[in-house]
Structure formats: structure tokens, C-alpha cells
Coordinates of N, CA and C in Angstrom, one line a residue:
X265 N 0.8 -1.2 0.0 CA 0.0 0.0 0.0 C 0.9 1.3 0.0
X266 N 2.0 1.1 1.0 CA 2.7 2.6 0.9 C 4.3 2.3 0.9
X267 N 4.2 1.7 -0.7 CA 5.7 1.2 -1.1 C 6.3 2.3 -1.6
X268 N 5.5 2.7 -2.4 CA 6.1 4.2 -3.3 C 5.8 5.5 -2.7
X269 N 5.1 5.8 -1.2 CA 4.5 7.2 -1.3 C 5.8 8.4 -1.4
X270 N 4.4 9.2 -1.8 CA 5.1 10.8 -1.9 C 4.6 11.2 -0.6
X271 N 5.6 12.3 0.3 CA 5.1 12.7 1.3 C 4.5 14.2 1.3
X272 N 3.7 15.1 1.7 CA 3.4 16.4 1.4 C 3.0 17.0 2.5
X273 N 3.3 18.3 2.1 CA 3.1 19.4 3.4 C 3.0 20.7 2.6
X274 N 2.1 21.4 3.3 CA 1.7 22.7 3.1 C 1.9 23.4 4.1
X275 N 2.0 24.7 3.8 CA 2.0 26.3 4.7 C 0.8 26.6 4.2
X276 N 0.1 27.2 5.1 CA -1.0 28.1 5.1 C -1.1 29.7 5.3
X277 N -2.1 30.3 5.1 CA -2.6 31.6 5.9 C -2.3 31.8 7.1
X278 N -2.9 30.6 7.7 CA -3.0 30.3 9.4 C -3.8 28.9 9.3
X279 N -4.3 28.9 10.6 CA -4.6 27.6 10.8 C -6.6 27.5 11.2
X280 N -6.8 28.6 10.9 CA -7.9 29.1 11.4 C -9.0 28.5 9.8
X281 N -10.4 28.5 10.2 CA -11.0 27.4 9.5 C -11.1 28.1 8.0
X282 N -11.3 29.8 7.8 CA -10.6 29.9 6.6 C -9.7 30.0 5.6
X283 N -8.2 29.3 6.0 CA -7.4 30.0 6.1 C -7.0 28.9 4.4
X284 N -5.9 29.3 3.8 CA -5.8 28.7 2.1 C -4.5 28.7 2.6
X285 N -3.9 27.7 1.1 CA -2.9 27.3 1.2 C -2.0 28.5 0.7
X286 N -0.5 28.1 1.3 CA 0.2 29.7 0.3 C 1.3 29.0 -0.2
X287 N 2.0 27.9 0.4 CA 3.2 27.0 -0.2 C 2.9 25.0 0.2
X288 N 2.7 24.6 -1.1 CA 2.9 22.8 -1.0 C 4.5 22.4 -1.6
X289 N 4.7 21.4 -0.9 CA 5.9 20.7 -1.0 C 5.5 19.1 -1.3
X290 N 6.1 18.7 -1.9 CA 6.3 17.2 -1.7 C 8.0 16.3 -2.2
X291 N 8.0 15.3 -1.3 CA 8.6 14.8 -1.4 C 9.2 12.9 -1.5
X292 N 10.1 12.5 -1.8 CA 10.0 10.8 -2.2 C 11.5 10.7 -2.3
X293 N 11.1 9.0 -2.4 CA 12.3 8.6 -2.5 C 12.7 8.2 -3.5
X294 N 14.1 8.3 -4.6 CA 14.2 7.7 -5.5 C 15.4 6.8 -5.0
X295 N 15.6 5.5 -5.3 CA 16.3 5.0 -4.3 C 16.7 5.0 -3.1
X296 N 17.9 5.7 -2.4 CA 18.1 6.0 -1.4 C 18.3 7.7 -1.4
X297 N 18.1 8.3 -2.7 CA 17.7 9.6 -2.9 C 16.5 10.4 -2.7
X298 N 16.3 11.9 -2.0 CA 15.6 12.3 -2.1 C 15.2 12.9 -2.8
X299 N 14.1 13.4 -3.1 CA 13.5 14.1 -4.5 C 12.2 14.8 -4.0
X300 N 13.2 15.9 -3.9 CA 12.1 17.3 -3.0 C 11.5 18.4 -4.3
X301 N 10.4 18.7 -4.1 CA 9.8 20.0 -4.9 C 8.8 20.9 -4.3
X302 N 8.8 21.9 -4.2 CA 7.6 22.8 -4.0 C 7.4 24.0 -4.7
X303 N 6.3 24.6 -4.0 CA 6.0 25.5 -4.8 C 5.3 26.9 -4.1
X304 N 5.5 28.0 -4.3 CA 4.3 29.1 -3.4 C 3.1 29.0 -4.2
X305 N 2.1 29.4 -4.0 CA 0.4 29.0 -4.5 C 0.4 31.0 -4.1
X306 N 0.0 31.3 -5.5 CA -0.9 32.7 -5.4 C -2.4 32.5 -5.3
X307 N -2.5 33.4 -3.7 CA -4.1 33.5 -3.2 C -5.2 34.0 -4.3
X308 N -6.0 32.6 -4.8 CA -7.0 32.8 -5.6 C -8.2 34.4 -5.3
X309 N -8.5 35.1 -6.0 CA -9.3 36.2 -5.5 C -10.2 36.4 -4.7
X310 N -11.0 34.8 -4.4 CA -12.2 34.7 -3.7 C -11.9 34.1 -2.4
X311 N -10.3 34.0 -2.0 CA -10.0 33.4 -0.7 C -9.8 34.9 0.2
X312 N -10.3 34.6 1.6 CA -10.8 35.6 2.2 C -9.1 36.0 2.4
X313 N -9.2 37.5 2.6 CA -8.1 38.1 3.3 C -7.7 37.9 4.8
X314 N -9.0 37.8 5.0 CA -8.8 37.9 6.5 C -8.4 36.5 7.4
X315 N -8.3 35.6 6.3 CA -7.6 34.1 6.7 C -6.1 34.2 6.9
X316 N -5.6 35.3 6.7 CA -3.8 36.2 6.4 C -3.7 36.3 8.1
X317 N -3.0 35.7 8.7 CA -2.3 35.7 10.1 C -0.7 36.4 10.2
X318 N -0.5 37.3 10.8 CA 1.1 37.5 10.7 C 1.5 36.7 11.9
X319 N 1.2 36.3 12.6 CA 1.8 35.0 13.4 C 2.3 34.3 12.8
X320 N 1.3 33.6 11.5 CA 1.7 32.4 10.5 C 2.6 33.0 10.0
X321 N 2.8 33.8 9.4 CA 3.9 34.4 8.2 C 5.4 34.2 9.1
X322 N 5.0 34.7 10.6 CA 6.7 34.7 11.4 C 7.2 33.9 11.7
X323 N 6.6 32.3 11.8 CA 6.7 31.4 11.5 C 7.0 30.9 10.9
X324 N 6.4 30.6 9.1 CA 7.1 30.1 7.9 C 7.9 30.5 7.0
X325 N 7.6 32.4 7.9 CA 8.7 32.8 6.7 C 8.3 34.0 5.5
X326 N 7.3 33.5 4.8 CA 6.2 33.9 4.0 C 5.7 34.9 3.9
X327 N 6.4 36.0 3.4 CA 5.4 37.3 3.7 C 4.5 37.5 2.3
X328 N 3.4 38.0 2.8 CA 2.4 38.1 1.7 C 2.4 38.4 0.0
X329 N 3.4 39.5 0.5 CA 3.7 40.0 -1.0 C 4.9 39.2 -2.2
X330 N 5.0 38.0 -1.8 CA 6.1 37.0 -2.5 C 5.0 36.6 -3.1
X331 N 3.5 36.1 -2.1 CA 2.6 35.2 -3.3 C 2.4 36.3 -4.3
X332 N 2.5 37.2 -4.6 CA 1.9 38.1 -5.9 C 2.3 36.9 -7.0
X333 N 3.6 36.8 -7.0 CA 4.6 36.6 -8.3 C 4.1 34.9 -8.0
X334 N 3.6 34.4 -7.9 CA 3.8 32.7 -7.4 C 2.6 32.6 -8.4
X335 N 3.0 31.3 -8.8 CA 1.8 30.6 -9.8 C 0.8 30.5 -9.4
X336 N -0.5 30.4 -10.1 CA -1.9 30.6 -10.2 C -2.5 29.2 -9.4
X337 N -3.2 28.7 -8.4 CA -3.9 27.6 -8.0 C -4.0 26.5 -9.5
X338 N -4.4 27.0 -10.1 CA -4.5 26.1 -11.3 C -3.0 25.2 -11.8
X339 N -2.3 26.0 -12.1 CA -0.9 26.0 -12.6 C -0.6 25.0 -11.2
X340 N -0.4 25.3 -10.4 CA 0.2 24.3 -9.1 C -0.8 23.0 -9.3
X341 N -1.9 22.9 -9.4 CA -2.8 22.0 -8.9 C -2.3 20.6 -10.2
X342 N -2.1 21.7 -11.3 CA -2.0 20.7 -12.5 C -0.5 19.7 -12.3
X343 N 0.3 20.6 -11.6 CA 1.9 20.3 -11.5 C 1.9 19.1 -11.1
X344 N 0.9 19.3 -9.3 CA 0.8 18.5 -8.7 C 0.0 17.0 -9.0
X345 N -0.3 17.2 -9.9 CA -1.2 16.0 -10.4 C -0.4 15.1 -11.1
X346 N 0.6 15.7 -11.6 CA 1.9 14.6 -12.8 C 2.3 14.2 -12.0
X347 N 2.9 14.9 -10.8 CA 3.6 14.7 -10.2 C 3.5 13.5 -8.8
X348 N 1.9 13.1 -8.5 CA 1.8 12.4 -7.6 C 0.4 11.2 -8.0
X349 N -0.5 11.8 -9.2 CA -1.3 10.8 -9.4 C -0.7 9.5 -9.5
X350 N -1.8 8.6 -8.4 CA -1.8 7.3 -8.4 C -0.7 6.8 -7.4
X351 N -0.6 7.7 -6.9 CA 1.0 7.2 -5.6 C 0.4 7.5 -4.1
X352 N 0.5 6.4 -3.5 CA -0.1 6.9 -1.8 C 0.8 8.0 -1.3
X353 N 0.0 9.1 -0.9 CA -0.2 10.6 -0.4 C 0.0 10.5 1.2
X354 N 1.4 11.1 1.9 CA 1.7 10.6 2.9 C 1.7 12.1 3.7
X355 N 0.7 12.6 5.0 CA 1.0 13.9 5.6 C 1.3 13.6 7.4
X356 N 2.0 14.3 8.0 CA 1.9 14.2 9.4 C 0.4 15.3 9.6
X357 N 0.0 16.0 8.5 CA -1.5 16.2 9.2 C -2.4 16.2 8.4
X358 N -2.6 15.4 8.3 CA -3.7 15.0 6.7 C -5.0 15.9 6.9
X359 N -5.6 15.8 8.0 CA -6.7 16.4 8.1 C -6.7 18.0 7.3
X360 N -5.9 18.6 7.7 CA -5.2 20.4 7.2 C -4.7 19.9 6.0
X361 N -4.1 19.2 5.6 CA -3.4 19.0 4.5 C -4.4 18.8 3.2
X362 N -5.3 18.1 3.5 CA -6.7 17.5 2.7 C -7.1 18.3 2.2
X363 N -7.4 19.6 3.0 CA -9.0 20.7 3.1 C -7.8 21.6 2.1
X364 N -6.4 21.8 2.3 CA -6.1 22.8 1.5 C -5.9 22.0 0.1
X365 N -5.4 21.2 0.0 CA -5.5 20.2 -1.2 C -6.7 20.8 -2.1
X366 N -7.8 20.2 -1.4 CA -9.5 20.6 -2.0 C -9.4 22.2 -2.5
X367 N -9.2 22.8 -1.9 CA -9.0 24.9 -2.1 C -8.0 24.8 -3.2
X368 N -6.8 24.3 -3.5 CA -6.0 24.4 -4.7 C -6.6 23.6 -5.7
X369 N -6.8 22.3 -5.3 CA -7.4 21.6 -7.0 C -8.5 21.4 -7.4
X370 N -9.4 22.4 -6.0 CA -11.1 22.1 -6.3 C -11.6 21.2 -5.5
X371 N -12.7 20.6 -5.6 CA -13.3 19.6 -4.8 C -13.1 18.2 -5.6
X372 N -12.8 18.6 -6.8 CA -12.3 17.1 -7.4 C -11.3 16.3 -6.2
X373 N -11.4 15.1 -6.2 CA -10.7 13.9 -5.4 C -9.8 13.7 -6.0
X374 N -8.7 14.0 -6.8 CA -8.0 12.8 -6.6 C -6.8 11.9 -6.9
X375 N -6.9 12.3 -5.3 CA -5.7 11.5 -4.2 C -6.5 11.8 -2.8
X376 N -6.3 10.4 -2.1 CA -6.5 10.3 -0.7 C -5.0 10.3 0.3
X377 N -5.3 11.4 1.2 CA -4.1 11.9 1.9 C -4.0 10.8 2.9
X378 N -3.0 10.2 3.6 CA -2.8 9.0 4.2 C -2.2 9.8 5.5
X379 N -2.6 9.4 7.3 CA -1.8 10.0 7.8 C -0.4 9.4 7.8
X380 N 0.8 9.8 8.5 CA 1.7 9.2 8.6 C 2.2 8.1 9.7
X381 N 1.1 8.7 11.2 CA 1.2 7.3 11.7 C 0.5 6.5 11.1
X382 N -0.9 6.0 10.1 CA -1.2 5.2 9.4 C -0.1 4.7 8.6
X383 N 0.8 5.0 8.2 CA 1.7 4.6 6.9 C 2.6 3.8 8.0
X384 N 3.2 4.5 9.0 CA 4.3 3.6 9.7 C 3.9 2.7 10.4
X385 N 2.2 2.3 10.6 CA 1.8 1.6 11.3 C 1.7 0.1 10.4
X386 N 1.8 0.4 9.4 CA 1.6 -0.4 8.2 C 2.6 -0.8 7.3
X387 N 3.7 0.0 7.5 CA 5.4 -0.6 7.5 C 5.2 -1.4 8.3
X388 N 5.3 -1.4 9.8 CA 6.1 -1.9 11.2 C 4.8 -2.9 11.1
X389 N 4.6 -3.5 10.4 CA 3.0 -4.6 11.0 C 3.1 -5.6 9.5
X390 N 3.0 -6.8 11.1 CA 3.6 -8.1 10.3 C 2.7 -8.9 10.7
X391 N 1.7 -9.6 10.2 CA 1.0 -10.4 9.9 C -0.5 -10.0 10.9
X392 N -0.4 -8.8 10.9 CA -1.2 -8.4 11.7 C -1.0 -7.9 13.5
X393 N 0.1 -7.9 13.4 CA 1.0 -7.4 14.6 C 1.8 -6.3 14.0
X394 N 1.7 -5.3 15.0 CA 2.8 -4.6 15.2 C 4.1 -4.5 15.6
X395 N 5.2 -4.4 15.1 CA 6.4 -4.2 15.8 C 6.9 -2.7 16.5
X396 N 6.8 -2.7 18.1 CA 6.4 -1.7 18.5 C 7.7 -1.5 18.7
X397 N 9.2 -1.9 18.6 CA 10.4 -1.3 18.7 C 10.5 -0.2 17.4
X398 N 9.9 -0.9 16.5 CA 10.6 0.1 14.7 C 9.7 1.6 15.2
X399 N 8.2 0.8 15.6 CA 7.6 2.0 15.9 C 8.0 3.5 16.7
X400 N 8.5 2.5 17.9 CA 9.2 3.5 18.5 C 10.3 4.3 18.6
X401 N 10.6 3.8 17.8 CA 11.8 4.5 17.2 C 11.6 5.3 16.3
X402 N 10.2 5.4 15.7 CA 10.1 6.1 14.2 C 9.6 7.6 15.1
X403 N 9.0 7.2 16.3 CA 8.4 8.1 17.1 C 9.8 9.1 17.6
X404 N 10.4 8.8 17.7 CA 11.8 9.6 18.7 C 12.2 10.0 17.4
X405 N 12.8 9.8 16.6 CA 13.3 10.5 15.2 C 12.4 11.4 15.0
X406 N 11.5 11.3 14.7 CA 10.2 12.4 14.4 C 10.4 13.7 15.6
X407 N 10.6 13.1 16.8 CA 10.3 14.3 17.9 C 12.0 15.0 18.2
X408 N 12.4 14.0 17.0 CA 14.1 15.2 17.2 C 14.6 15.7 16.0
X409 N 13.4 15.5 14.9 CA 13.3 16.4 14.4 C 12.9 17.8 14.1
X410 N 13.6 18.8 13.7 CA 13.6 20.4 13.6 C 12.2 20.6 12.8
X411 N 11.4 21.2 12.8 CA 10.3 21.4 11.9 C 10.6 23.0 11.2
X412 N 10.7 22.6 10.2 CA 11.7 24.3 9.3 C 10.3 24.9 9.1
X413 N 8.6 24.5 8.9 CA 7.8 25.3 8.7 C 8.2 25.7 7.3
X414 N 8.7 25.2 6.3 CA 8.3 25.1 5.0 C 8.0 24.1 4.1
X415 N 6.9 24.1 3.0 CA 6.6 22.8 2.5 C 7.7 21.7 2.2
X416 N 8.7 22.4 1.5 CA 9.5 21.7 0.6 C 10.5 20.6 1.7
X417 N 11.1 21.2 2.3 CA 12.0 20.5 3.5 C 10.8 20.0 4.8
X418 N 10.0 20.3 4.9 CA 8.9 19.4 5.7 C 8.6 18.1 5.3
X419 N 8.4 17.8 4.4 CA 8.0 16.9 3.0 C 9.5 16.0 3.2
X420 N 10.2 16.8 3.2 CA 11.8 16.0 3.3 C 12.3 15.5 3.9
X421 N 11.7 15.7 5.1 CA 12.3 15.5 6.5 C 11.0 14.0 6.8
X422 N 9.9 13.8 6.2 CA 9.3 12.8 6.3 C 9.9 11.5 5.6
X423 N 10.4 12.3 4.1 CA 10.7 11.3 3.3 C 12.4 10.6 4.3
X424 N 13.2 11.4 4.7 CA 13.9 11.2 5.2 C 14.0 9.9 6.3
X425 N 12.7 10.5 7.3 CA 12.7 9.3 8.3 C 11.7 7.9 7.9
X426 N 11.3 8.0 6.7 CA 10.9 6.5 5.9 C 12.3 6.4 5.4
X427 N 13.4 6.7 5.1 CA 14.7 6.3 4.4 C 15.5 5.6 5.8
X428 N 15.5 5.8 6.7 CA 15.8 5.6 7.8 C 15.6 4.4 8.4
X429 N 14.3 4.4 8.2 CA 13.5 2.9 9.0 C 13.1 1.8 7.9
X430 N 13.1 2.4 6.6 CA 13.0 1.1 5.4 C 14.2 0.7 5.4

């Protein structure tokens, strides 16, 4: 099920329930290589302004006026679709990750975002058992990892710790 995934992450506005996407990343493995891409997403016209947090921006970095010049929702959504149709969709927050997905490529489906304890639970499980050492181990790498708050190296740092434990 999740031999080949791509892993993904977005930055947002904020986190607040209107908030759109402003940068997606994804990332994979080609061999024991990684193969990182992302992208900034210019705020479609009909996404509220007031979904714009400068909390979020001090955070990832992002100031508003970069999206001017950033490709069109369309343009990203199409990228994104060469780029990952038909490969299991790996996020540590699927839920946020999903809803901005939907806002960039529409309500069309499709790819189903997988979370990532789901994926490592499904590495580390063997005939129906879990092996709760690999697990925990996958858990401690994760919590000592730096979270950079940008798509592209978020995405990387996932793909990283499946390079780790496969």
C-alpha cells in the first residue's frame, strides 16, 4: 500500500478554518535519494483576506507580497497531479493538509491523503502485529526532528525518516 509514497506538506494563511494554502511541498524517495519540490500558491481572489495571520507568516517565513509573483492555484494543482497521481499521499496532518489540497485543486478527489502514523503503522506490522520497537523508534526520530515550517523540507524530512526505518 505505501511502497512508493510521496510525502506532502503545506503552509498556510493560518490555521484558522478559513485559512488557504500559500506553499505545497512534496517529497520521495528515488532510491536511497531524495527528490524534493515545491511551490508558493498565489491567493486565488475569492479566498478571504482575512484568513492572512502575521503569526503564521513569522513562523514560515512567508510574507504576503512573495505570493503576488507565485503561480496561479491552477498551474500548481495541474503540477501537482503529474507529479503524484496514483502514488499513496503521505502527511503528518492529513486532516489540514486535505482541506487545502481541496482549495488548490477544487473539490475534485484525486488522491486520498494517508496520515503518517497510518503509513508507519503499516510498515512496522507483520501479519497483523505490530512491531512496537521500529515503531518507536520512528516516534523519537520524528520528535528530534527540527520542523523548518516550510513545505519543501517538511515533505523532506518525512521522506527522510521512511529512508531511515526502510
Amino acid at each position: 500500500m505505501f511502497k512508493t509514497p510521496v510525502f506532502i506538506d503545506f503552509e498556510a494563511s493560518s490555521l484558522a478554518e478559513d485559512s488557504w494554502p500559500i506553499e505545497v511541498g512534496l517529497a520521495w524517495l528515488d532510491g536511497r535519494k531524495i527528490i524534493t519540490h515545491s511551490s508558493l500558491i498565489r491567493p486565488r481572489p475569492d479566498w478571504s483576506p482575512n484568513a492572512w495571520h502575521e503569526d503564521s507568516a513569522k513562523i514560515h517565513k512567508i510574507p504576503l507580497v512573495d505570493l503576488n509573483d507565485a503561480p496561479v492555484t491552477e498551474e500548481v494543482a495541474g503540477w501537482l497531479y503529474k507529479l503524484i497521481a496514483g502514488r499513496p499521499i503521505i502527511s503528518d496532518a492529513p486532516s489540514f493538509d486535505e482541506r487545502w489540497l481541496r482549495m488548490l485543486a477544487g473539490e475534485q478527489s484525486w488522491c486520498k491523503i494517508h496520515s503518517l502514523d497510518e503509513a508507519l503503522t503499516w510498515a512496522f506490522s507483520s501479519q497483523g502485529k505490530i512491531e512496537p520497537g521500529k515503531l518507536g523508534l520512528a516516534y523519537r526520530i520524528m520528535a528530534s526532528q527540527d520542523t523548518l515550517h516550510r513545505a519543501g523540507p517538511d515533505a523532506a524530512a518525512h521522506a527522510q525518516l521512511w529512508r531511515k526505518l526502510m
